[in-house]
Amino acid sequence: MNVIACNKVTRLFDTFTLSYVDLALPEGVIMGLIGENGAGKTSLIKCLLNLYHLNHGEIKLFGEPHNINEAALKQRIGVVFDDLHLPPNFTTRHANQFYKLTYTNWDEPYFFTLVKQLHLPTQQKVSKFSRGMRMKLAIALALASHPKLLILDEPTSGLDPIMRDEILDLLVQFMDEDATRSILFSSHITTDLDKIADMITFIHKGRIRFTTTKDDLFYKHGRFSGSEEEFLAIPEEAVISSRKTSIGVEALVLREQVNTAFALQTPTIEDIMLFYARGDK
Amino acid sequence: MKAIFYRDLLFFQAQKKAVLIAIPLFTLWSLFIQQGIFTLSLFIGFVTIQIVAILQEDVACGYHELVYATLGAKPYILSKYVGSVMAASGATLILLPILLLVRWLAGQSLELLLVSILLSWYATFFILSIIIPLYLFTKASLSQVIFFILFIVPLLLAGVLSIKWDMTAEQITTILLPYLSIGAIGVSLIYGISLLFSLYYSKRS
């Protein structure tokens, strides 16, 4: 079953359009939503959560339309935005109370276990929290209702590598506990997705450029690095995009269409995102 | 909706000290310098400032989006309209014993008390009818300017006119009395339309 199913989702903004987005997130999968700033990741997430209405298309969550019976659907979803979004005078205890009144399956003991595990203070106002503490609290709040779907919008941006690693560990632990859980994880820090994502969706200028499994992504793409003469021997249709460097040419190519004689490197997700975004084939 | 009210209650609780200091000061000011219960009942209108402060904080920290994402927009919008009525009722009940005391000390009529409370309610809900949708759907800076104009201008106008015409609260009451029922219908209508508009527009934004 697809936990998220977007069909030709379109939303017009003043300076930007989310165009005909088709997206399917299967149950039990961590999907990384990648794209540069302003590509449409947050807009798409806000459409999924019915924060923006659609000009065209439909969204189904757990097989049901996202805007009908919304409150019941949202009981099964945990959300983490790029910041905590709680009033400044709230403490961790206040946040617990607020979520307890929001979610019917709120697990208070589990929440405080997470709070302890993440070394979060319980009496301090959230306005005094560091960015890392705010994001850890946001994730603990999203996890403690035991959601079936976790939607994360840039949860690791602005965090140091240690803090990011801690958050990624929590997400892995969350997935390990129940095989029917799914995560949609938007980020432009692609190394995080290298570590945990099963599938990658790349969004560029409001359009989905590809959705594929991470293994497929690495299998299908290769990174060419060599002289201009060598590069010219690669069929044009195999090149996603290229750039000239001081020592020659770097390019992202489709492995299947390139002669095996070329020693292609395995690209990182960041390479793939950058070359697709550049698109100057 | 309980969750949203919990946040509002926390906000009101944080203002408790300020209110406890402000009420006696406002009471003394209205009793000895101003027009007794006619002025003191204006304190009910300060609920508007509290609601606006909550809305402003919600928009600034993105809390309203968090509620939209976890509960949906409808409960949040409803809570603001219902919560305002509850807050105004609460403020009226809290203020009532002090109003009765001031009325007795100033020797003012029961009719004046009723008119004063009603006028405060009308002003409160008229302003909220305009301000709530503004905060929800437009820029906070624009909402702040319009709120300032709506809140301050009538007060200044009332002050200037009462000085210019040298009218007592009782005289103003006599003039306004025939229009009270129309006022009640008008304000209820505007508040209802504002609520329906906010609910409708939240689906289109």
CSV table of C-alpha atoms in Angstrom, one decimal:
chain,number,residue,atom,x,y,z
A,1,MET,CA,0.0,0.0,0.0
A,2,ASN,CA,1.1,3.6,-0.7
A,3,VAL,CA,1.0,5.7,2.4
A,4,ILE,CA,1.3,8.8,0.3
A,5,ALA,CA,-0.1,9.0,-3.3
A,6,CYS,CA,0.0,12.3,-5.2
A,7,ASN,CA,-1.6,12.5,-8.5
A,8,LYS,CA,-0.9,15.5,-10.8
A,9,VAL,CA,-0.7,17.8,-7.8
A,10,THR,CA,-0.5,21.4,-8.9
A,11,ARG,CA,-0.4,24.5,-6.8
A,12,LEU,CA,0.2,28.0,-8.2
A,13,PHE,CA,2.1,30.6,-6.2
A,14,ASP,CA,2.9,34.1,-7.1
A,15,THR,CA,6.5,33.4,-8.2
A,16,PHE,CA,6.6,29.6,-8.4
A,17,THR,CA,4.4,26.6,-9.4
A,18,LEU,CA,4.3,23.1,-8.1
A,19,SER,CA,3.6,21.3,-11.4
A,20,TYR,CA,1.8,18.0,-11.9
A,21,VAL,CA,3.6,16.2,-9.0
A,22,ASP,CA,3.2,12.5,-9.0
A,23,LEU,CA,4.6,10.8,-5.9
A,24,ALA,CA,4.1,7.5,-4.2
A,25,LEU,CA,5.6,6.5,-0.9
A,26,PRO,CA,5.2,2.8,-0.2
A,27,GLU,CA,4.6,1.5,3.3
A,28,GLY,CA,7.8,0.7,5.3
A,29,VAL,CA,10.0,3.0,3.2
A,30,ILE,CA,12.2,6.0,4.0
A,31,MET,CA,11.9,8.4,1.1
A,32,GLY,CA,14.4,11.3,0.8
A,33,LEU,CA,12.9,14.3,-0.9
A,34,ILE,CA,15.9,16.3,-2.3
A,35,GLY,CA,16.2,19.5,-4.2
A,36,GLU,CA,17.9,22.9,-3.8
A,37,ASN,CA,16.4,25.7,-1.7
A,38,GLY,CA,13.2,26.9,-3.4
A,39,ALA,CA,12.7,23.7,-5.5
A,40,GLY,CA,9.3,23.1,-3.9
A,41,LYS,CA,10.0,20.6,-1.1
A,42,THR,CA,8.3,22.6,1.7
A,43,SER,CA,5.5,23.6,-0.6
A,44,LEU,CA,4.8,19.9,-1.5
A,45,ILE,CA,4.9,19.0,2.2
A,46,LYS,CA,2.5,21.8,3.0
A,47,CYS,CA,0.2,20.5,0.3
A,48,LEU,CA,0.4,17.0,1.8
A,49,LEU,CA,-0.6,18.4,5.2
A,50,ASN,CA,-3.5,20.4,3.6
A,51,LEU,CA,-1.8,23.7,4.6
A,52,TYR,CA,-2.1,24.7,1.0
A,53,HIS,CA,-5.1,23.9,-1.2
A,54,LEU,CA,-4.5,22.4,-4.6
A,55,ASN,CA,-5.3,24.1,-7.9
A,56,HIS,CA,-5.3,20.7,-9.5
A,57,GLY,CA,-4.8,17.0,-8.7
A,58,GLU,CA,-5.4,14.9,-5.7
A,59,ILE,CA,-3.5,13.6,-2.7
A,60,LYS,CA,-4.3,10.4,-0.8
A,61,LEU,CA,-2.9,9.5,2.6
A,62,PHE,CA,-3.3,5.9,3.7
A,63,GLY,CA,-5.6,5.5,0.7
A,64,GLU,CA,-8.0,8.3,1.7
A,65,PRO,CA,-8.3,11.9,0.3
A,66,HIS,CA,-6.1,14.1,2.4
A,67,ASN,CA,-8.7,16.8,3.0
A,68,ILE,CA,-11.6,14.7,4.1
A,69,ASN,CA,-11.7,13.3,7.6
A,70,GLU,CA,-8.5,15.3,8.0
A,71,ALA,CA,-8.3,15.2,11.9
A,72,ALA,CA,-8.5,11.4,11.9
A,73,LEU,CA,-5.9,11.1,9.2
A,74,LYS,CA,-3.5,13.4,11.1
A,75,GLN,CA,-3.7,11.2,14.2
A,76,ARG,CA,-1.5,8.8,12.2
A,77,ILE,CA,1.0,11.4,11.0
A,78,GLY,CA,3.9,12.9,12.9
A,79,VAL,CA,5.3,16.2,11.5
A,80,VAL,CA,8.6,17.9,12.0
A,81,PHE,CA,9.1,21.3,10.4
A,82,ASP,CA,12.4,23.1,10.0
A,83,ASP,CA,11.9,24.6,13.5
A,84,LEU,CA,10.0,23.7,16.6
A,85,HIS,CA,7.0,26.0,16.0
A,86,LEU,CA,6.0,26.0,19.7
A,87,PRO,CA,5.2,29.3,21.6
A,88,PRO,CA,8.3,30.7,23.3
A,89,ASN,CA,6.9,30.4,26.8
A,90,PHE,CA,6.3,26.6,26.4
A,91,THR,CA,8.5,24.1,28.3
A,92,THR,CA,9.0,20.5,27.4
A,93,ARG,CA,6.2,19.6,30.0
A,94,HIS,CA,3.8,22.1,28.4
A,95,ALA,CA,4.6,20.6,25.0
A,96,ASN,CA,3.9,17.1,26.3
A,97,GLN,CA,0.5,18.3,27.7
A,98,PHE,CA,-0.4,20.0,24.4
A,99,TYR,CA,0.4,16.9,22.4
A,100,LYS,CA,-1.3,14.7,24.9
A,101,LEU,CA,-4.5,16.7,24.2
A,102,THR,CA,-3.9,16.5,20.5
A,103,TYR,CA,-3.1,12.8,19.9
A,104,THR,CA,-5.3,10.0,21.2
A,105,ASN,CA,-2.5,7.5,21.2
A,106,TRP,CA,0.0,9.8,22.9
A,107,ASP,CA,2.6,7.8,24.8
A,108,GLU,CA,3.7,10.0,27.7
A,109,PRO,CA,6.2,7.6,29.3
A,110,TYR,CA,7.9,7.0,25.9
A,111,PHE,CA,8.0,10.8,25.3
A,112,PHE,CA,9.8,11.4,28.6
A,113,THR,CA,12.1,8.4,27.8
A,114,LEU,CA,13.1,10.2,24.6
A,115,VAL,CA,13.5,13.5,26.4
A,116,LYS,CA,15.9,11.8,28.8
A,117,GLN,CA,17.7,10.0,26.1
A,118,LEU,CA,18.2,13.3,24.2
A,119,HIS,CA,19.2,15.2,27.4
A,120,LEU,CA,16.5,17.8,27.0
A,121,PRO,CA,15.5,20.0,30.0
A,122,THR,CA,11.9,19.7,31.1
A,123,GLN,CA,11.4,23.0,32.9
A,124,GLN,CA,13.3,25.4,30.6
A,125,LYS,CA,11.3,27.5,28.2
A,126,VAL,CA,11.8,26.5,24.5
A,127,SER,CA,12.8,30.1,23.7
A,128,LYS,CA,16.1,29.4,25.6
A,129,PHE,CA,16.7,26.1,23.7
A,130,SER,CA,19.6,25.9,21.2
A,131,ARG,CA,18.7,25.0,17.6
A,132,GLY,CA,19.8,21.4,18.2
A,133,MET,CA,17.6,21.1,21.3
A,134,ARG,CA,14.6,22.5,19.5
A,135,MET,CA,14.9,20.0,16.7
A,136,LYS,CA,15.5,17.1,19.1
A,137,LEU,CA,12.3,18.1,21.0
A,138,ALA,CA,10.4,18.5,17.7
A,139,ILE,CA,11.4,14.9,16.7
A,140,ALA,CA,10.6,13.5,20.2
A,141,LEU,CA,7.2,15.1,20.0
A,142,ALA,CA,6.6,13.7,16.5
A,143,LEU,CA,7.7,10.2,17.5
A,144,ALA,CA,5.8,9.8,20.8
A,145,SER,CA,2.4,9.5,19.2
A,146,HIS,CA,3.7,6.4,17.4
A,147,PRO,CA,2.8,7.7,13.9
A,148,LYS,CA,2.5,5.4,10.9
A,149,LEU,CA,3.9,8.2,8.7
A,150,LEU,CA,6.6,10.7,9.7
A,151,ILE,CA,6.9,13.8,7.6
A,152,LEU,CA,10.1,15.7,8.1
A,153,ASP,CA,10.9,19.0,6.5
A,154,GLU,CA,14.6,19.8,6.7
A,155,PRO,CA,14.9,18.6,10.3
A,156,THR,CA,18.7,18.5,10.2
A,157,SER,CA,19.5,21.8,8.5
A,158,GLY,CA,21.7,24.0,10.7
A,159,LEU,CA,22.8,21.2,13.0
A,160,ASP,CA,26.3,19.9,13.6
A,161,PRO,CA,27.2,16.4,12.3
A,162,ILE,CA,27.0,14.8,15.8
A,163,MET,CA,23.5,16.2,16.4
A,164,ARG,CA,22.5,15.1,12.9
A,165,ASP,CA,23.7,11.6,13.5
A,166,GLU,CA,21.8,11.4,16.8
A,167,ILE,CA,18.6,12.4,14.9
A,168,LEU,CA,19.2,9.9,12.2
A,169,ASP,CA,19.7,7.2,14.8
A,170,LEU,CA,16.4,8.0,16.3
A,171,LEU,CA,14.7,7.7,12.9
A,172,VAL,CA,16.4,4.4,12.2
A,173,GLN,CA,15.2,3.2,15.7
A,174,PHE,CA,11.7,4.4,14.8
A,175,MET,CA,11.6,2.4,11.6
A,176,ASP,CA,13.1,-0.7,13.2
A,177,GLU,CA,10.2,-0.8,15.8
A,178,ASP,CA,7.4,-1.3,13.2
A,179,ALA,CA,7.7,-2.5,9.6
A,180,THR,CA,4.6,-0.6,8.5
A,181,ARG,CA,6.0,2.8,9.3
A,182,SER,CA,7.2,5.2,6.6
A,183,ILE,CA,9.1,8.4,6.5
A,184,LEU,CA,9.2,11.3,4.0
A,185,PHE,CA,12.4,13.2,4.7
A,186,SER,CA,13.0,16.4,2.9
A,187,SER,CA,16.5,17.7,3.0
A,188,HIS,CA,19.2,19.4,0.9
A,189,ILE,CA,21.8,17.8,3.1
A,190,THR,CA,22.1,14.7,0.9
A,191,THR,CA,24.7,12.9,3.1
A,192,ASP,CA,21.9,12.3,5.7
A,193,LEU,CA,19.8,10.6,3.0
A,194,ASP,CA,22.9,8.6,1.9
A,195,LYS,CA,22.8,7.1,5.4
A,196,ILE,CA,19.1,6.3,5.9
A,197,ALA,CA,16.9,6.7,2.7
A,198,ASP,CA,15.6,3.7,0.8
A,199,MET,CA,14.1,5.8,-2.0
A,200,ILE,CA,15.1,9.2,-3.4
A,201,THR,CA,12.8,11.7,-5.1
A,202,PHE,CA,14.4,14.7,-6.7
A,203,ILE,CA,12.3,17.8,-7.1
A,204,HIS,CA,13.5,20.7,-9.3
A,205,LYS,CA,11.7,24.0,-10.1
A,206,GLY,CA,8.4,22.5,-8.8
A,207,ARG,CA,8.6,19.4,-10.8
A,208,ILE,CA,9.6,15.8,-9.9
A,209,ARG,CA,12.6,14.9,-12.0
A,210,PHE,CA,12.8,11.3,-10.7
A,211,THR,CA,11.7,8.9,-8.0
A,212,THR,CA,13.8,5.8,-7.6
A,213,THR,CA,15.3,3.4,-5.0
A,214,LYS,CA,18.7,4.5,-3.7
A,215,ASP,CA,20.3,1.3,-5.1
A,216,ASP,CA,18.8,1.9,-8.5
A,217,LEU,CA,20.0,5.5,-8.4
A,218,PHE,CA,23.6,4.5,-7.8
A,219,TYR,CA,23.3,1.6,-10.3
A,220,LYS,CA,21.9,3.7,-13.1
A,221,HIS,CA,24.2,6.7,-12.7
A,222,GLY,CA,28.0,7.0,-13.0
A,223,ARG,CA,30.3,9.8,-12.5
A,224,PHE,CA,32.7,10.4,-15.3
A,225,SER,CA,36.0,12.3,-14.7
A,226,GLY,CA,38.5,12.6,-17.5
A,227,SER,CA,39.9,14.5,-20.4
A,228,GLU,CA,37.7,16.3,-23.0
A,229,GLU,CA,38.7,13.8,-25.7
A,230,GLU,CA,37.5,10.9,-23.6
A,231,PHE,CA,34.3,12.7,-22.8
A,232,LEU,CA,33.5,13.3,-26.4
A,233,ALA,CA,33.5,9.5,-26.9
A,234,ILE,CA,30.5,9.2,-24.5
A,235,PRO,CA,27.2,9.2,-26.4
A,236,GLU,CA,25.4,12.5,-26.0
A,237,GLU,CA,22.2,10.9,-24.8
A,238,ALA,CA,24.0,9.2,-21.9
A,239,VAL,CA,25.1,12.5,-20.4
A,240,ILE,CA,22.8,14.1,-17.8
A,241,SER,CA,25.0,17.1,-17.5
A,242,SER,CA,28.7,18.0,-17.4
A,243,ARG,CA,31.1,20.7,-16.3
A,244,LYS,CA,34.6,21.7,-17.3
A,245,THR,CA,37.2,21.5,-14.6
A,246,SER,CA,40.9,22.5,-14.5
A,247,ILE,CA,41.9,19.0,-15.5
A,248,GLY,CA,39.2,18.1,-18.0
A,249,VAL,CA,35.5,17.3,-17.7
A,250,GLU,CA,33.3,15.9,-14.9
A,251,ALA,CA,29.9,14.5,-15.9
A,252,LEU,CA,27.0,12.5,-14.6
A,253,VAL,CA,26.1,9.7,-17.1
A,254,LEU,CA,23.7,6.9,-17.5
A,255,ARG,CA,25.8,3.7,-17.0
A,256,GLU,CA,23.8,1.5,-19.3
A,257,GLN,CA,24.5,3.8,-22.3
A,258,VAL,CA,28.2,4.1,-21.7
A,259,ASN,CA,30.8,1.6,-22.8
A,260,THR,CA,32.1,-0.5,-19.9
A,261,ALA,CA,35.7,0.5,-20.9
A,262,PHE,CA,35.1,3.8,-19.1
A,263,ALA,CA,36.0,3.7,-15.5
A,264,LEU,CA,32.9,5.4,-14.0
A,265,GLN,CA,32.8,6.2,-10.3
A,266,THR,CA,29.8,5.8,-8.1
A,267,PRO,CA,28.3,9.3,-7.6
A,268,THR,CA,26.9,10.6,-4.3
A,269,ILE,CA,23.3,11.7,-4.0
A,270,GLU,CA,24.7,15.2,-3.9
A,271,ASP,CA,26.5,14.7,-7.2
A,272,ILE,CA,23.3,13.4,-8.8
A,273,MET,CA,21.3,16.3,-7.4
A,274,LEU,CA,23.8,18.9,-8.6
A,275,PHE,CA,24.2,17.5,-12.1
A,276,TYR,CA,20.5,17.1,-12.6
A,277,ALA,CA,19.9,20.6,-11.3
A,278,ARG,CA,22.5,22.0,-13.6
A,279,GLY,CA,21.0,20.2,-16.5
A,280,ASP,CA,23.3,21.9,-19.0
A,281,LYS,CA,23.7,18.8,-21.1
B,1,MET,CA,-9.7,22.0,20.5
B,2,LYS,CA,-8.7,21.4,24.1
B,3,ALA,CA,-5.1,21.4,23.1
B,4,ILE,CA,-5.4,24.9,21.5
B,5,PHE,CA,-7.3,26.2,24.5
B,6,TYR,CA,-4.5,24.8,26.7
B,7,ARG,CA,-2.0,27.0,24.9
B,8,ASP,CA,-4.3,30.1,25.2
B,9,LEU,CA,-4.8,29.4,28.9
B,10,LEU,CA,-1.0,29.3,29.4
B,11,PHE,CA,-0.8,32.6,27.7
B,12,PHE,CA,-3.5,34.2,29.9
B,13,GLN,CA,-1.8,32.7,33.0
B,14,ALA,CA,1.5,34.4,32.1
B,15,GLN,CA,-0.4,37.7,32.0
B,16,LYS,CA,-1.9,37.2,35.4
B,17,LYS,CA,0.4,39.5,37.3
B,18,ALA,CA,0.1,42.3,34.9
B,19,VAL,CA,-3.8,42.1,35.1
B,20,LEU,CA,-3.7,42.0,38.9
B,21,ILE,CA,-1.7,45.2,38.9
B,22,ALA,CA,-3.7,46.9,36.1
B,23,ILE,CA,-7.2,46.3,37.5
B,24,PRO,CA,-6.8,48.3,40.7
B,25,LEU,CA,-5.0,51.1,38.9
B,26,PHE,CA,-7.6,51.2,36.2
B,27,THR,CA,-10.4,51.1,38.8
B,28,LEU,CA,-8.9,54.1,40.8
B,29,TRP,CA,-8.3,56.0,37.5
B,30,SER,CA,-11.9,55.4,36.3
B,31,LEU,CA,-13.4,56.2,39.8
B,32,PHE,CA,-11.5,59.4,40.6
B,33,ILE,CA,-10.5,60.9,37.2
B,34,GLN,CA,-12.8,59.3,34.6
B,35,GLN,CA,-16.5,58.4,34.4
B,36,GLY,CA,-16.7,55.5,36.8
B,37,ILE,CA,-18.2,52.3,35.4
B,38,PHE,CA,-18.4,53.8,31.9
B,39,THR,CA,-14.7,53.9,31.8
B,40,LEU,CA,-13.9,50.8,33.8
B,41,SER,CA,-16.0,48.6,31.6
B,42,LEU,CA,-13.6,49.4,28.8
B,43,PHE,CA,-11.3,47.0,30.5
B,44,ILE,CA,-13.3,44.1,29.0
B,45,GLY,CA,-12.0,45.4,25.7
B,46,PHE,CA,-8.5,44.5,26.7
B,47,VAL,CA,-9.4,40.9,25.9
B,48,THR,CA,-8.9,42.1,22.3
B,49,ILE,CA,-5.3,43.0,23.0
B,50,GLN,CA,-4.7,39.5,24.6
B,51,ILE,CA,-6.3,37.7,21.6
B,52,VAL,CA,-4.2,39.8,19.2
B,53,ALA,CA,-1.1,39.1,21.2
B,54,ILE,CA,-1.8,35.3,21.0
B,55,LEU,CA,-2.4,35.5,17.3
B,56,GLN,CA,0.7,37.6,16.7
B,57,GLU,CA,2.9,35.1,18.7
B,58,ASP,CA,1.3,32.1,16.9
B,59,VAL,CA,2.1,33.6,13.5
B,60,ALA,CA,5.6,34.7,14.6
B,61,CYS,CA,6.6,31.2,15.9
B,62,GLY,CA,4.7,29.2,13.3
B,63,TYR,CA,2.5,27.6,16.0
B,64,HIS,CA,-0.6,28.1,13.9
B,65,GLU,CA,1.0,26.0,11.1
B,66,LEU,CA,1.9,23.3,13.6
B,67,VAL,CA,-1.8,23.2,14.7
B,68,TYR,CA,-2.9,23.2,11.1
B,69,ALA,CA,-0.6,20.2,10.4
B,70,THR,CA,-1.6,18.2,13.5
B,71,LEU,CA,-5.3,19.1,13.9
B,72,GLY,CA,-6.3,21.0,10.8
B,73,ALA,CA,-7.1,24.7,10.2
B,74,LYS,CA,-10.8,24.5,11.2
B,75,PRO,CA,-10.2,23.8,15.0
B,76,TYR,CA,-7.6,26.5,15.2
B,77,ILE,CA,-9.9,29.1,13.6
B,78,LEU,CA,-12.9,28.1,15.6
B,79,SER,CA,-10.9,28.2,18.8
B,80,LYS,CA,-10.0,31.8,18.2
B,81,TYR,CA,-13.6,32.9,17.7
B,82,VAL,CA,-15.1,30.7,20.5
B,83,GLY,CA,-12.1,31.5,22.7
B,84,SER,CA,-12.7,35.3,22.3
B,85,VAL,CA,-16.3,35.0,23.4
B,86,MET,CA,-15.1,32.9,26.4
B,87,ALA,CA,-12.4,35.4,27.3
B,88,ALA,CA,-14.8,38.3,27.1
B,89,SER,CA,-17.3,36.5,29.2
B,90,GLY,CA,-14.6,35.6,31.7
B,91,ALA,CA,-13.3,39.2,31.8
B,92,THR,CA,-16.9,40.5,32.3
B,93,LEU,CA,-17.5,38.1,35.2
B,94,ILE,CA,-14.2,38.9,36.9
B,95,LEU,CA,-14.8,42.6,36.5
B,96,LEU,CA,-18.5,42.6,37.5
B,97,PRO,CA,-18.0,42.7,41.3
B,98,ILE,CA,-15.6,45.7,40.9
B,99,LEU,CA,-18.0,47.3,38.5
B,100,LEU,CA,-20.8,47.0,41.0
B,101,LEU,CA,-18.6,48.4,43.7
B,102,VAL,CA,-17.6,51.4,41.6
B,103,ARG,CA,-21.2,51.9,40.5
B,104,TRP,CA,-22.2,52.1,44.2
B,105,LEU,CA,-19.3,54.4,45.1
B,106,ALA,CA,-19.9,56.7,42.1
B,107,GLY,CA,-23.7,56.6,42.5
B,108,GLN,CA,-24.3,55.6,38.9
B,109,SER,CA,-27.3,53.8,37.5
B,110,LEU,CA,-27.7,50.1,36.7
B,111,GLU,CA,-28.8,51.2,33.2
B,112,LEU,CA,-25.4,52.8,32.7
B,113,LEU,CA,-23.7,49.7,33.8
B,114,LEU,CA,-25.5,47.6,31.3
B,115,VAL,CA,-24.9,50.0,28.4
B,116,SER,CA,-21.2,50.3,29.3
B,117,ILE,CA,-20.7,46.5,29.3
B,118,LEU,CA,-22.6,46.1,26.1
B,119,LEU,CA,-20.6,48.9,24.4
B,120,SER,CA,-17.4,47.2,25.4
B,121,TRP,CA,-18.6,43.9,24.0
B,122,TYR,CA,-19.6,45.6,20.7
B,123,ALA,CA,-16.2,47.3,20.4
B,124,THR,CA,-14.4,44.0,21.3
B,125,PHE,CA,-16.1,41.8,18.8
B,126,PHE,CA,-16.3,44.4,16.0
B,127,ILE,CA,-12.5,44.8,16.2
B,128,LEU,CA,-11.9,41.0,16.5
B,129,SER,CA,-14.2,40.4,13.5
B,130,ILE,CA,-11.7,42.4,11.4
B,131,ILE,CA,-8.5,41.5,13.1
B,132,ILE,CA,-8.7,37.7,13.4
B,133,PRO,CA,-8.9,37.1,9.6
B,134,LEU,CA,-6.3,39.8,9.0
B,135,TYR,CA,-3.8,38.0,11.2
B,136,LEU,CA,-4.7,34.6,9.8
B,137,PHE,CA,-4.4,35.5,6.2
B,138,THR,CA,-2.3,38.6,5.7
B,139,LYS,CA,1.0,40.0,6.9
B,140,ALA,CA,1.4,40.6,10.6
B,141,SER,CA,2.7,44.2,10.0
B,142,LEU,CA,-0.5,45.1,8.1
B,143,SER,CA,-2.6,43.5,10.8
B,144,GLN,CA,-0.7,45.5,13.5
B,145,VAL,CA,-1.4,48.8,11.8
B,146,ILE,CA,-5.1,48.1,11.3
B,147,PHE,CA,-5.5,46.9,14.9
B,148,PHE,CA,-3.8,50.0,16.2
B,149,ILE,CA,-6.2,52.2,14.1
B,150,LEU,CA,-9.3,50.2,15.1
B,151,PHE,CA,-8.4,50.2,18.8
B,152,ILE,CA,-6.9,53.6,19.4
B,153,VAL,CA,-8.9,55.9,17.0
B,154,PRO,CA,-12.4,55.2,18.6
B,155,LEU,CA,-11.0,55.8,22.1
B,156,LEU,CA,-9.4,59.1,21.0
B,157,LEU,CA,-12.6,60.0,19.2
B,158,ALA,CA,-14.8,59.2,22.2
B,159,GLY,CA,-12.4,61.2,24.4
B,160,VAL,CA,-12.3,64.2,22.2
B,161,LEU,CA,-16.1,64.3,21.6
B,162,SER,CA,-17.0,63.9,25.3
B,163,ILE,CA,-14.6,66.8,26.1
B,164,LYS,CA,-15.9,68.9,23.2
B,165,TRP,CA,-19.5,68.3,24.0
B,166,ASP,CA,-18.9,68.2,27.8
B,167,MET,CA,-21.2,65.1,28.1
B,168,THR,CA,-21.5,62.9,31.1
B,169,ALA,CA,-21.7,59.1,30.9
B,170,GLU,CA,-25.4,59.2,31.7
B,171,GLN,CA,-26.1,61.6,28.8
B,172,ILE,CA,-24.1,59.5,26.4
B,173,THR,CA,-26.1,56.5,27.6
B,174,THR,CA,-29.4,58.3,26.9
B,175,ILE,CA,-28.3,59.0,23.3
B,176,LEU,CA,-27.1,55.4,22.7
B,177,LEU,CA,-29.9,53.5,24.4
B,178,PRO,CA,-32.2,53.2,21.3
B,179,TYR,CA,-29.4,51.8,19.2
B,180,LEU,CA,-28.3,49.0,21.5
B,181,SER,CA,-30.4,46.2,20.0
B,182,ILE,CA,-29.4,47.2,16.5
B,183,GLY,CA,-25.8,47.2,17.7
B,184,ALA,CA,-26.2,43.7,19.1
B,185,ILE,CA,-27.6,42.4,15.9
B,186,GLY,CA,-25.0,44.2,13.8
B,187,VAL,CA,-22.0,43.0,15.8
B,188,SER,CA,-23.3,39.4,16.0
B,189,LEU,CA,-23.8,39.5,12.2
B,190,ILE,CA,-20.3,40.9,11.5
B,191,TYR,CA,-18.7,38.4,13.9
B,192,GLY,CA,-20.6,35.5,12.3
B,193,ILE,CA,-19.7,36.6,8.8
B,194,SER,CA,-16.0,37.0,9.9
B,195,LEU,CA,-16.0,33.4,11.2
B,196,LEU,CA,-17.6,32.0,8.1
B,197,PHE,CA,-15.2,33.9,5.9
B,198,SER,CA,-12.2,32.7,7.9
B,199,LEU,CA,-13.3,29.1,7.7
B,200,TYR,CA,-14.0,29.4,3.9
B,201,TYR,CA,-10.8,31.3,3.1
B,202,SER,CA,-8.7,28.8,5.1
B,203,LYS,CA,-9.7,26.2,2.5
B,204,ARG,CA,-8.6,28.5,-0.4
B,205,SER,CA,-5.3,29.7,0.9
